[in-house]
Amino acid sequence: MTASHANSGAIPPILLIGCGRMGSAMLSGWREQGLSPSFAVDPSPTASTFAGPDLTVVADAAAIPESFAPSAVVLAVKPQNAAATLPVYQRFAGSSVFLSIMAGRTIAGMAALLGPTAAIVRAMPNTPAAVRQGVTVACPSPAVTPAQRDLCDRLLQAIGAVAWVDQEALLDPVTAVSGSGPAYVFLLAELMEQAAIEQGIPADLARLLARQTVSGSGALLAASPEDASALRVAVTSPGGTTAEALSVLMAPDAWPRAMSGAIAAATRRSRELAG
Ligand SMILES: NC(=O)c1ccc[n+]([C@@H]2O[C@H](COP(=O)([O-])OP(=O)(O)OC[C@H]3O[C@@H](n4cnc5c(N)ncnc54)[C@H](OP(=O)(O)O)[C@@H]3O)[C@@H](O)[C@H]2O)c1
């Protein structure tokens, strides 16, 4: 696994396929760095709102001029649309790298639609990408050059941290941890809010306490060089209230078993859905 570093300079021409939540989040990050004249394809009526001097938005691949030569084709459509969407972009396989953020679409599955020699990067981002606080794990196919990998790294850094792996199989547990992980954290906020109400705290105050405790603790973790376990120990006085709560949560049959089982179940499901 390797972590990456930010680059500078304008982003070269990109072809963005799918301008939904993820595609548009990346686009706004690229624009901050200066996006060279690029194209986006999206049939949705709202997609044209993303057009600007740096970006032409078209509803269909047929409207992309023959002369347009993107450095990267970013695949940000729903996985179930891959088979119908990808083959028309085969013509870019010789000169571009395909960067896919589609959940569960394997490099082999995409190569079957884009051609066996296509340079493909399969990446798994997560929803905090919407506020540039995501984490993406990326895996290159053998055809990806170092320059193409660097470009994909820059494109993904627009939505948060990036890590690279060479073993594609790791993307199943990655999906279970960071891809699905935001849902576990949101569930934590929900359950804390419910438990606060059970203890007599008014609903609006319970909501504030749960949200701010989860988001504030996340910010503290992000700002601290210490491990999560060290931060936990630092707020746990022997014999105090936190220790009492943790004796419930950290019992072997409680959170340790639940989290381990949840991530194992999500990893299995990711393998089942891959294609
Ligand atoms: N959201 C996440 O947290 C997350 C996390 C990890 C990975 N991903 C992956 O990111 C990808 C995009 O997710 P999203 O949440 O951004 O989805 P989304 O908001 O539904 O965006 C997909 C966009 O693609 C458009 N589209 C449909 N068919 C198309 C075609 N043939 N050519 C070009 N555009 C087309 C859709 O238009 P219509 O709405 O009109 O169909 C929509 O605007 C998915 O593959 C997902 O697995 C998402």
mmCIF file of C-alpha atoms and ligand atoms in Angstrom:
data_model
loop_
_atom_site.group_PDB
_atom_site.id
_atom_site.type_symbol
_atom_site.label_atom_id
_atom_site.label_comp_id
_atom_site.label_asym_id
_atom_site.label_seq_id
_atom_site.Cartn_x
_atom_site.Cartn_y
_atom_site.Cartn_z
ATOM 1 C CA MET A 1 0.000 0.000 0.000
ATOM 2 C CA THR A 2 1.258 3.470 -0.821
ATOM 3 C CA ALA A 3 -0.133 6.853 0.230
ATOM 4 C CA SER A 4 0.044 9.797 -2.143
ATOM 5 C CA HIS A 5 1.113 13.445 -2.254
ATOM 6 C CA ALA A 6 -0.540 16.465 -3.814
ATOM 7 C CA ASN A 7 0.664 17.789 -7.191
ATOM 8 C CA SER A 8 0.333 21.239 -8.686
ATOM 9 C CA GLY A 9 -0.457 22.603 -12.161
ATOM 10 C CA ALA A 10 -3.619 22.496 -14.264
ATOM 11 C CA ILE A 11 -5.603 19.289 -14.621
ATOM 12 C CA PRO A 12 -5.276 18.012 -18.239
ATOM 13 C CA PRO A 13 -8.366 17.386 -20.414
ATOM 14 C CA ILE A 14 -10.762 14.924 -18.810
ATOM 15 C CA LEU A 15 -13.825 13.090 -20.047
ATOM 16 C CA LEU A 16 -16.251 12.661 -17.132
ATOM 17 C CA ILE A 17 -18.979 10.048 -17.596
ATOM 18 C CA GLY A 18 -21.717 10.697 -15.036
ATOM 19 C CA CYS A 19 -22.138 14.051 -13.298
ATOM 20 C CA GLY A 20 -24.081 12.848 -10.243
ATOM 21 C CA ARG A 21 -23.077 13.168 -6.601
ATOM 22 C CA MET A 22 -19.596 11.689 -6.958
ATOM 23 C CA GLY A 23 -18.818 12.964 -10.454
ATOM 24 C CA SER A 24 -19.793 16.532 -9.568
ATOM 25 C CA ALA A 25 -17.868 16.391 -6.253
ATOM 26 C CA MET A 26 -14.707 15.464 -8.171
ATOM 27 C CA LEU A 27 -15.390 18.089 -10.791
ATOM 28 C CA SER A 28 -15.548 20.894 -8.252
ATOM 29 C CA GLY A 29 -12.206 19.759 -6.801
ATOM 30 C CA TRP A 30 -10.583 19.670 -10.252
ATOM 31 C CA ARG A 31 -11.894 23.147 -10.977
ATOM 32 C CA GLU A 32 -10.128 24.498 -7.908
ATOM 33 C CA GLN A 33 -6.855 23.361 -9.460
ATOM 34 C CA GLY A 34 -7.741 24.660 -12.940
ATOM 35 C CA LEU A 35 -9.367 22.218 -15.327
ATOM 36 C CA SER A 36 -8.259 22.225 -18.970
ATOM 37 C CA PRO A 37 -11.088 22.277 -21.556
ATOM 38 C CA SER A 38 -12.942 19.052 -20.869
ATOM 39 C CA PHE A 39 -16.190 17.198 -21.601
ATOM 40 C CA ALA A 40 -18.785 15.541 -19.396
ATOM 41 C CA VAL A 41 -21.488 13.131 -20.556
ATOM 42 C CA ASP A 42 -24.713 12.875 -18.553
ATOM 43 C CA PRO A 43 -28.289 12.591 -19.881
ATOM 44 C CA SER A 44 -29.818 14.077 -16.728
ATOM 45 C CA PRO A 45 -31.425 17.529 -17.337
ATOM 46 C CA THR A 46 -29.630 18.951 -14.285
ATOM 47 C CA ALA A 47 -26.174 18.019 -15.596
ATOM 48 C CA SER A 48 -25.977 21.105 -17.848
ATOM 49 C CA THR A 49 -25.716 23.252 -14.691
ATOM 50 C CA PHE A 50 -22.107 22.026 -14.400
ATOM 51 C CA ALA A 51 -21.140 23.462 -17.795
ATOM 52 C CA GLY A 52 -18.681 26.370 -17.918
ATOM 53 C CA PRO A 53 -15.767 27.761 -19.925
ATOM 54 C CA ASP A 54 -13.706 24.738 -18.850
ATOM 55 C CA LEU A 55 -16.404 22.092 -19.325
ATOM 56 C CA THR A 56 -18.829 21.190 -22.106
ATOM 57 C CA VAL A 57 -21.648 18.942 -20.907
ATOM 58 C CA VAL A 58 -23.350 16.694 -23.465
ATOM 59 C CA ALA A 59 -26.200 14.223 -23.040
ATOM 60 C CA ASP A 60 -24.726 11.563 -25.300
ATOM 61 C CA ALA A 61 -21.243 10.268 -26.180
ATOM 62 C CA ALA A 62 -22.013 10.848 -29.872
ATOM 63 C CA ALA A 63 -21.760 14.611 -29.242
ATOM 64 C CA ILE A 64 -18.071 14.421 -28.215
ATOM 65 C CA PRO A 65 -15.952 15.846 -31.069
ATOM 66 C CA GLU A 66 -13.605 13.371 -32.819
ATOM 67 C CA SER A 67 -10.704 15.728 -32.083
ATOM 68 C CA PHE A 68 -11.162 15.622 -28.305
ATOM 69 C CA ALA A 69 -8.303 13.660 -26.693
ATOM 70 C CA PRO A 70 -8.779 13.259 -22.931
ATOM 71 C CA SER A 71 -5.908 12.181 -20.704
ATOM 72 C CA ALA A 72 -8.377 10.334 -18.489
ATOM 73 C CA VAL A 73 -11.918 9.018 -18.858
ATOM 74 C CA VAL A 74 -13.573 9.037 -15.426
ATOM 75 C CA LEU A 75 -16.368 6.478 -15.054
ATOM 76 C CA ALA A 76 -18.827 7.770 -12.430
ATOM 77 C CA VAL A 77 -22.102 6.130 -13.511
ATOM 78 C CA LYS A 78 -24.001 3.580 -11.422
ATOM 79 C CA PRO A 79 -22.472 0.072 -11.617
ATOM 80 C CA GLN A 80 -25.672 -1.320 -13.129
ATOM 81 C CA ASN A 81 -25.242 1.096 -16.076
ATOM 82 C CA ALA A 82 -21.700 -0.076 -16.875
ATOM 83 C CA ALA A 83 -22.541 -2.657 -19.561
ATOM 84 C CA ALA A 84 -24.751 -0.221 -21.480
ATOM 85 C CA THR A 85 -22.434 2.782 -21.039
ATOM 86 C CA LEU A 86 -18.790 1.714 -21.358
ATOM 87 C CA PRO A 87 -18.372 0.112 -24.826
ATOM 88 C CA VAL A 88 -18.842 3.409 -26.696
ATOM 89 C CA TYR A 89 -15.712 4.750 -24.955
ATOM 90 C CA GLN A 90 -13.447 1.984 -26.295
ATOM 91 C CA ARG A 91 -12.106 4.476 -28.812
ATOM 92 C CA PHE A 92 -10.161 6.211 -26.035
ATOM 93 C CA ALA A 93 -8.458 2.997 -24.880
ATOM 94 C CA GLY A 94 -5.228 3.645 -26.785
ATOM 95 C CA SER A 95 -4.532 7.091 -25.373
ATOM 96 C CA SER A 96 -6.408 7.537 -22.087
ATOM 97 C CA VAL A 97 -6.528 5.933 -18.676
ATOM 98 C CA PHE A 98 -9.976 4.862 -17.476
ATOM 99 C CA LEU A 99 -10.567 5.781 -13.830
ATOM 100 C CA SER A 100 -13.597 3.959 -12.454
ATOM 101 C CA ILE A 101 -15.253 4.749 -9.140
ATOM 102 C CA MET A 102 -18.073 2.262 -9.797
ATOM 103 C CA ALA A 103 -18.629 0.018 -6.779
ATOM 104 C CA GLY A 104 -18.041 -3.666 -7.472
ATOM 105 C CA ARG A 105 -17.045 -3.360 -11.145
ATOM 106 C CA THR A 106 -13.824 -5.362 -11.458
ATOM 107 C CA ILE A 107 -10.888 -4.555 -13.729
ATOM 108 C CA ALA A 108 -11.604 -7.750 -15.715
ATOM 109 C CA GLY A 109 -15.294 -6.855 -16.010
ATOM 110 C CA MET A 110 -14.435 -3.373 -17.295
ATOM 111 C CA ALA A 111 -11.749 -4.707 -19.668
ATOM 112 C CA ALA A 112 -14.432 -6.937 -21.221
ATOM 113 C CA LEU A 113 -16.361 -3.746 -22.074
ATOM 114 C CA LEU A 114 -13.434 -1.409 -22.898
ATOM 115 C CA GLY A 115 -11.012 -3.799 -24.618
ATOM 116 C CA PRO A 116 -8.285 -6.082 -23.237
ATOM 117 C CA THR A 117 -5.482 -3.509 -23.586
ATOM 118 C CA ALA A 118 -7.312 -0.665 -21.806
ATOM 119 C CA ALA A 119 -5.425 1.008 -18.953
ATOM 120 C CA ILE A 120 -7.867 0.885 -16.027
ATOM 121 C CA VAL A 121 -7.734 2.141 -12.460
ATOM 122 C CA ARG A 122 -10.442 0.736 -10.186
ATOM 123 C CA ALA A 123 -11.094 3.004 -7.228
ATOM 124 C CA MET A 124 -13.374 2.866 -4.182
ATOM 125 C CA PRO A 125 -14.222 6.263 -2.651
ATOM 126 C CA ASN A 126 -16.734 7.019 0.145
ATOM 127 C CA THR A 127 -19.445 9.610 0.814
ATOM 128 C CA PRO A 128 -17.407 12.150 2.831
ATOM 129 C CA ALA A 129 -16.052 12.907 -0.655
ATOM 130 C CA ALA A 130 -18.943 15.364 -0.843
ATOM 131 C CA VAL A 131 -17.064 17.574 1.661
ATOM 132 C CA ARG A 132 -13.576 16.629 0.373
ATOM 133 C CA GLN A 133 -13.032 14.441 3.437
ATOM 134 C CA GLY A 134 -13.338 11.099 1.672
ATOM 135 C CA VAL A 135 -10.838 8.285 1.456
ATOM 136 C CA THR A 136 -10.301 6.377 -1.780
ATOM 137 C CA VAL A 137 -8.377 3.148 -2.340
ATOM 138 C CA ALA A 138 -7.215 2.680 -5.939
ATOM 139 C CA CYS A 139 -5.844 -0.339 -7.822
ATOM 140 C CA PRO A 140 -4.205 -0.099 -11.282
ATOM 141 C CA SER A 141 -4.353 -2.656 -14.088
ATOM 142 C CA PRO A 142 -0.947 -3.721 -15.495
ATOM 143 C CA ALA A 143 -1.385 -1.414 -18.517
ATOM 144 C CA VAL A 144 -1.484 1.758 -16.388
ATOM 145 C CA THR A 145 1.703 3.836 -16.805
ATOM 146 C CA PRO A 146 3.325 5.738 -13.902
ATOM 147 C CA ALA A 147 2.177 9.039 -15.450
ATOM 148 C CA GLN A 148 -1.404 7.756 -15.722
ATOM 149 C CA ARG A 149 -1.300 6.588 -12.128
ATOM 150 C CA ASP A 150 -0.081 10.031 -11.011
ATOM 151 C CA LEU A 151 -2.901 11.686 -12.930
ATOM 152 C CA CYS A 152 -5.526 9.395 -11.349
ATOM 153 C CA ASP A 153 -4.005 10.123 -7.964
ATOM 154 C CA ARG A 154 -4.483 13.856 -8.524
ATOM 155 C CA LEU A 155 -8.036 13.379 -9.747
ATOM 156 C CA LEU A 156 -8.932 11.343 -6.658
ATOM 157 C CA GLN A 157 -7.209 13.704 -4.228
ATOM 158 C CA ALA A 158 -9.857 16.249 -5.228
ATOM 159 C CA ILE A 159 -12.250 14.366 -2.907
ATOM 160 C CA GLY A 160 -9.909 13.434 -0.028
ATOM 161 C CA ALA A 161 -7.105 11.061 0.905
ATOM 162 C CA VAL A 162 -5.886 8.385 -1.557
ATOM 163 C CA ALA A 163 -4.153 5.053 -0.990
ATOM 164 C CA TRP A 164 -2.971 2.610 -3.678
ATOM 165 C CA VAL A 165 -2.957 -1.192 -3.561
ATOM 166 C CA ASP A 166 -1.736 -3.732 -6.101
ATOM 167 C CA GLN A 167 -4.056 -6.557 -5.002
ATOM 168 C CA GLU A 168 -7.507 -5.947 -6.426
ATOM 169 C CA ALA A 169 -9.000 -8.484 -3.979
ATOM 170 C CA LEU A 170 -8.376 -5.977 -1.172
ATOM 171 C CA LEU A 171 -11.119 -3.767 -2.588
ATOM 172 C CA ASP A 172 -13.758 -6.082 -1.069
ATOM 173 C CA PRO A 173 -12.693 -5.514 2.566
ATOM 174 C CA VAL A 174 -11.914 -1.879 1.692
ATOM 175 C CA THR A 175 -15.523 -1.520 0.543
ATOM 176 C CA ALA A 176 -16.667 -3.063 3.840
ATOM 177 C CA VAL A 177 -14.517 -0.706 5.958
ATOM 178 C CA SER A 178 -14.406 2.702 4.284
ATOM 179 C CA GLY A 179 -17.003 2.394 1.494
ATOM 180 C CA SER A 180 -19.793 1.268 3.821
ATOM 181 C CA GLY A 181 -18.147 2.750 6.927
ATOM 182 C CA PRO A 182 -19.873 6.149 6.906
ATOM 183 C CA ALA A 183 -23.174 4.287 7.467
ATOM 184 C CA TYR A 184 -21.766 2.708 10.643
ATOM 185 C CA VAL A 185 -20.789 6.143 11.958
ATOM 186 C CA PHE A 186 -24.201 7.612 11.102
ATOM 187 C CA LEU A 187 -25.811 4.655 12.904
ATOM 188 C CA LEU A 188 -23.703 5.484 15.954
ATOM 189 C CA ALA A 189 -25.095 9.042 15.922
ATOM 190 C CA GLU A 190 -28.653 7.696 15.557
ATOM 191 C CA LEU A 191 -28.283 5.261 18.466
ATOM 192 C CA MET A 192 -26.686 7.865 20.743
ATOM 193 C CA GLU A 193 -29.562 10.227 19.994
ATOM 194 C CA GLN A 194 -32.153 7.546 20.820
ATOM 195 C CA ALA A 195 -30.359 6.568 24.041
ATOM 196 C CA ALA A 196 -30.130 10.241 25.093
ATOM 197 C CA ILE A 197 -33.903 10.604 24.667
ATOM 198 C CA GLU A 198 -34.408 7.436 26.775
ATOM 199 C CA GLN A 199 -32.482 9.166 29.582
ATOM 200 C CA GLY A 200 -34.859 12.152 29.505
ATOM 201 C CA ILE A 201 -32.901 14.589 27.311
ATOM 202 C CA PRO A 202 -35.252 16.630 25.039
ATOM 203 C CA ALA A 203 -35.178 15.442 21.406
ATOM 204 C CA ASP A 204 -33.604 18.560 19.900
ATOM 205 C CA LEU A 205 -30.838 18.612 22.513
ATOM 206 C CA ALA A 206 -30.298 14.836 22.053
ATOM 207 C CA ARG A 207 -29.836 15.409 18.328
ATOM 208 C CA LEU A 208 -27.336 18.231 18.890
ATOM 209 C CA LEU A 209 -25.337 16.206 21.424
ATOM 210 C CA ALA A 210 -25.146 13.104 19.214
ATOM 211 C CA ARG A 211 -24.245 14.950 15.993
ATOM 212 C CA GLN A 212 -21.700 17.254 17.570
ATOM 213 C CA THR A 213 -20.088 14.449 19.585
ATOM 214 C CA VAL A 214 -19.629 12.262 16.494
ATOM 215 C CA SER A 215 -18.447 15.048 14.187
ATOM 216 C CA GLY A 216 -16.296 16.741 16.862
ATOM 217 C CA SER A 217 -14.640 13.456 17.833
ATOM 218 C CA GLY A 218 -13.937 12.783 14.153
ATOM 219 C CA ALA A 219 -12.344 16.217 13.803
ATOM 220 C CA LEU A 220 -10.237 15.622 16.934
ATOM 221 C CA LEU A 221 -9.113 12.239 15.609
ATOM 222 C CA ALA A 222 -8.209 13.827 12.259
ATOM 223 C CA ALA A 223 -6.223 16.599 13.988
ATOM 224 C CA SER A 224 -4.394 14.302 16.428
ATOM 225 C CA PRO A 225 -1.269 12.254 15.710
ATOM 226 C CA GLU A 226 -2.426 9.737 18.356
ATOM 227 C CA ASP A 227 -4.178 6.429 17.724
ATOM 228 C CA ALA A 228 -7.923 6.219 18.327
ATOM 229 C CA SER A 229 -7.255 3.890 21.257
ATOM 230 C CA ALA A 230 -4.958 6.493 22.920
ATOM 231 C CA LEU A 231 -7.620 9.192 22.532
ATOM 232 C CA ARG A 232 -10.183 6.818 24.048
ATOM 233 C CA VAL A 233 -7.941 6.041 27.020
ATOM 234 C CA ALA A 234 -7.308 9.773 27.525
ATOM 235 C CA VAL A 235 -11.031 10.424 28.158
ATOM 236 C CA THR A 236 -11.527 7.359 30.398
ATOM 237 C CA SER A 237 -10.928 7.939 34.130
ATOM 238 C CA PRO A 238 -10.697 4.724 36.160
ATOM 239 C CA GLY A 239 -14.006 4.108 37.935
ATOM 240 C CA GLY A 240 -15.738 6.989 36.122
ATOM 241 C CA THR A 241 -18.747 7.261 33.814
ATOM 242 C CA THR A 242 -16.863 6.598 30.564
ATOM 243 C CA ALA A 243 -15.259 3.461 32.016
ATOM 244 C CA GLU A 244 -18.694 2.233 33.056
ATOM 245 C CA ALA A 245 -20.081 2.747 29.540
ATOM 246 C CA LEU A 246 -17.041 1.161 27.881
ATOM 247 C CA SER A 247 -17.355 -1.928 30.085
ATOM 248 C CA VAL A 248 -20.704 -2.466 28.335
ATOM 249 C CA LEU A 249 -19.591 -1.558 24.799
ATOM 250 C CA MET A 250 -16.216 -3.353 24.877
ATOM 251 C CA ALA A 251 -17.471 -6.650 26.299
ATOM 252 C CA PRO A 252 -16.314 -9.365 23.861
ATOM 253 C CA ASP A 253 -19.887 -10.103 22.792
ATOM 254 C CA ALA A 254 -20.732 -6.424 22.273
ATOM 255 C CA TRP A 255 -18.996 -3.997 19.878
ATOM 256 C CA PRO A 256 -15.823 -6.016 19.146
ATOM 257 C CA ARG A 257 -17.900 -8.956 17.937
ATOM 258 C CA ALA A 258 -20.539 -6.798 16.210
ATOM 259 C CA MET A 259 -17.972 -4.719 14.270
ATOM 260 C CA SER A 260 -15.930 -7.741 13.261
ATOM 261 C CA GLY A 261 -19.067 -9.590 12.126
ATOM 262 C CA ALA A 262 -20.434 -6.553 10.282
ATOM 263 C CA ILE A 263 -17.236 -5.997 8.301
ATOM 264 C CA ALA A 264 -16.906 -9.696 7.512
ATOM 265 C CA ALA A 265 -20.526 -9.748 6.270
ATOM 266 C CA ALA A 266 -20.001 -6.644 4.093
ATOM 267 C CA THR A 267 -16.770 -8.118 2.666
ATOM 268 C CA ARG A 268 -18.622 -11.326 1.712
ATOM 269 C CA ARG A 269 -21.405 -9.282 0.095
ATOM 270 C CA SER A 270 -18.897 -7.210 -1.870
ATOM 271 C CA ARG A 271 -17.367 -10.438 -3.268
ATOM 272 C CA GLU A 272 -20.832 -11.724 -4.211
ATOM 273 C CA LEU A 273 -21.729 -8.484 -6.038
ATOM 274 C CA ALA A 274 -18.406 -8.086 -7.905
ATOM 275 C CA GLY A 275 -18.444 -8.495 -11.649
HETATM 276 N N1 LIG B 1 -22.221 7.971 -3.600
HETATM 277 C C1 LIG B 1 -21.293 7.299 -2.933
HETATM 278 O O1 LIG B 1 -21.119 7.424 -1.749
HETATM 279 C C2 LIG B 1 -20.369 6.343 -3.635
HETATM 280 C C3 LIG B 1 -19.350 5.715 -2.910
HETATM 281 C C4 LIG B 1 -18.480 4.867 -3.588
HETATM 282 C C5 LIG B 1 -18.644 4.653 -4.945
HETATM 283 N N2 LIG B 1 -19.667 5.263 -5.604
HETATM 284 C C6 LIG B 1 -19.829 4.992 -7.016
HETATM 285 O O2 LIG B 1 -19.863 6.209 -7.727
HETATM 286 C C7 LIG B 1 -20.678 6.030 -8.885
HETATM 287 C C8 LIG B 1 -21.602 7.210 -8.991
HETATM 288 O O3 LIG B 1 -22.393 7.276 -7.817
HETATM 289 P P1 LIG B 1 -23.275 8.574 -7.516
HETATM 290 O O4 LIG B 1 -23.731 8.444 -6.114
HETATM 291 O O5 LIG B 1 -22.547 9.798 -7.966
HETATM 292 O O6 LIG B 1 -24.505 8.286 -8.517
HETATM 293 P P2 LIG B 1 -25.514 9.323 -9.159
HETATM 294 O O7 LIG B 1 -25.640 10.531 -8.289
HETATM 295 O O8 LIG B 1 -26.749 8.544 -9.521
HETATM 296 O O9 LIG B 1 -24.763 9.778 -10.498
HETATM 297 C C9 LIG B 1 -24.708 9.018 -11.666
HETATM 298 C C10 LIG B 1 -24.988 9.963 -12.820
HETATM 299 O O10 LIG B 1 -24.762 9.267 -14.050
HETATM 300 C C11 LIG B 1 -25.802 9.627 -14.945
HETATM 301 N N3 LIG B 1 -25.910 8.646 -16.017
HETATM 302 C C12 LIG B 1 -26.760 7.588 -16.134
HETATM 303 N N4 LIG B 1 -26.510 6.920 -17.305
HETATM 304 C C13 LIG B 1 -25.486 7.563 -17.917
HETATM 305 C C14 LIG B 1 -24.769 7.357 -19.120
HETATM 306 N N5 LIG B 1 -25.063 6.344 -19.943
HETATM 307 N N6 LIG B 1 -23.778 8.217 -19.436
HETATM 308 C C15 LIG B 1 -23.449 9.239 -18.605
HETATM 309 N N7 LIG B 1 -24.100 9.489 -17.442
HETATM 310 C C16 LIG B 1 -25.101 8.654 -17.098
HETATM 311 C C17 LIG B 1 -27.004 9.704 -14.053
HETATM 312 O O11 LIG B 1 -28.073 10.366 -14.685
HETATM 313 P P3 LIG B 1 -29.597 9.968 -14.251
HETATM 314 O O12 LIG B 1 -29.727 10.343 -12.818
HETATM 315 O O13 LIG B 1 -30.426 10.770 -15.184
HETATM 316 O O14 LIG B 1 -29.694 8.475 -14.454
HETATM 317 C C18 LIG B 1 -26.451 10.461 -12.864
HETATM 318 O O15 LIG B 1 -26.469 11.859 -13.064
HETATM 319 C C19 LIG B 1 -21.417 4.688 -8.707
HETATM 320 O O16 LIG B 1 -20.873 3.723 -9.579
HETATM 321 C C20 LIG B 1 -21.162 4.296 -7.278
HETATM 322 O O17 LIG B 1 -21.008 2.881 -7.135
HETATM 323 C C21 LIG B 1 -20.529 6.114 -4.996
#
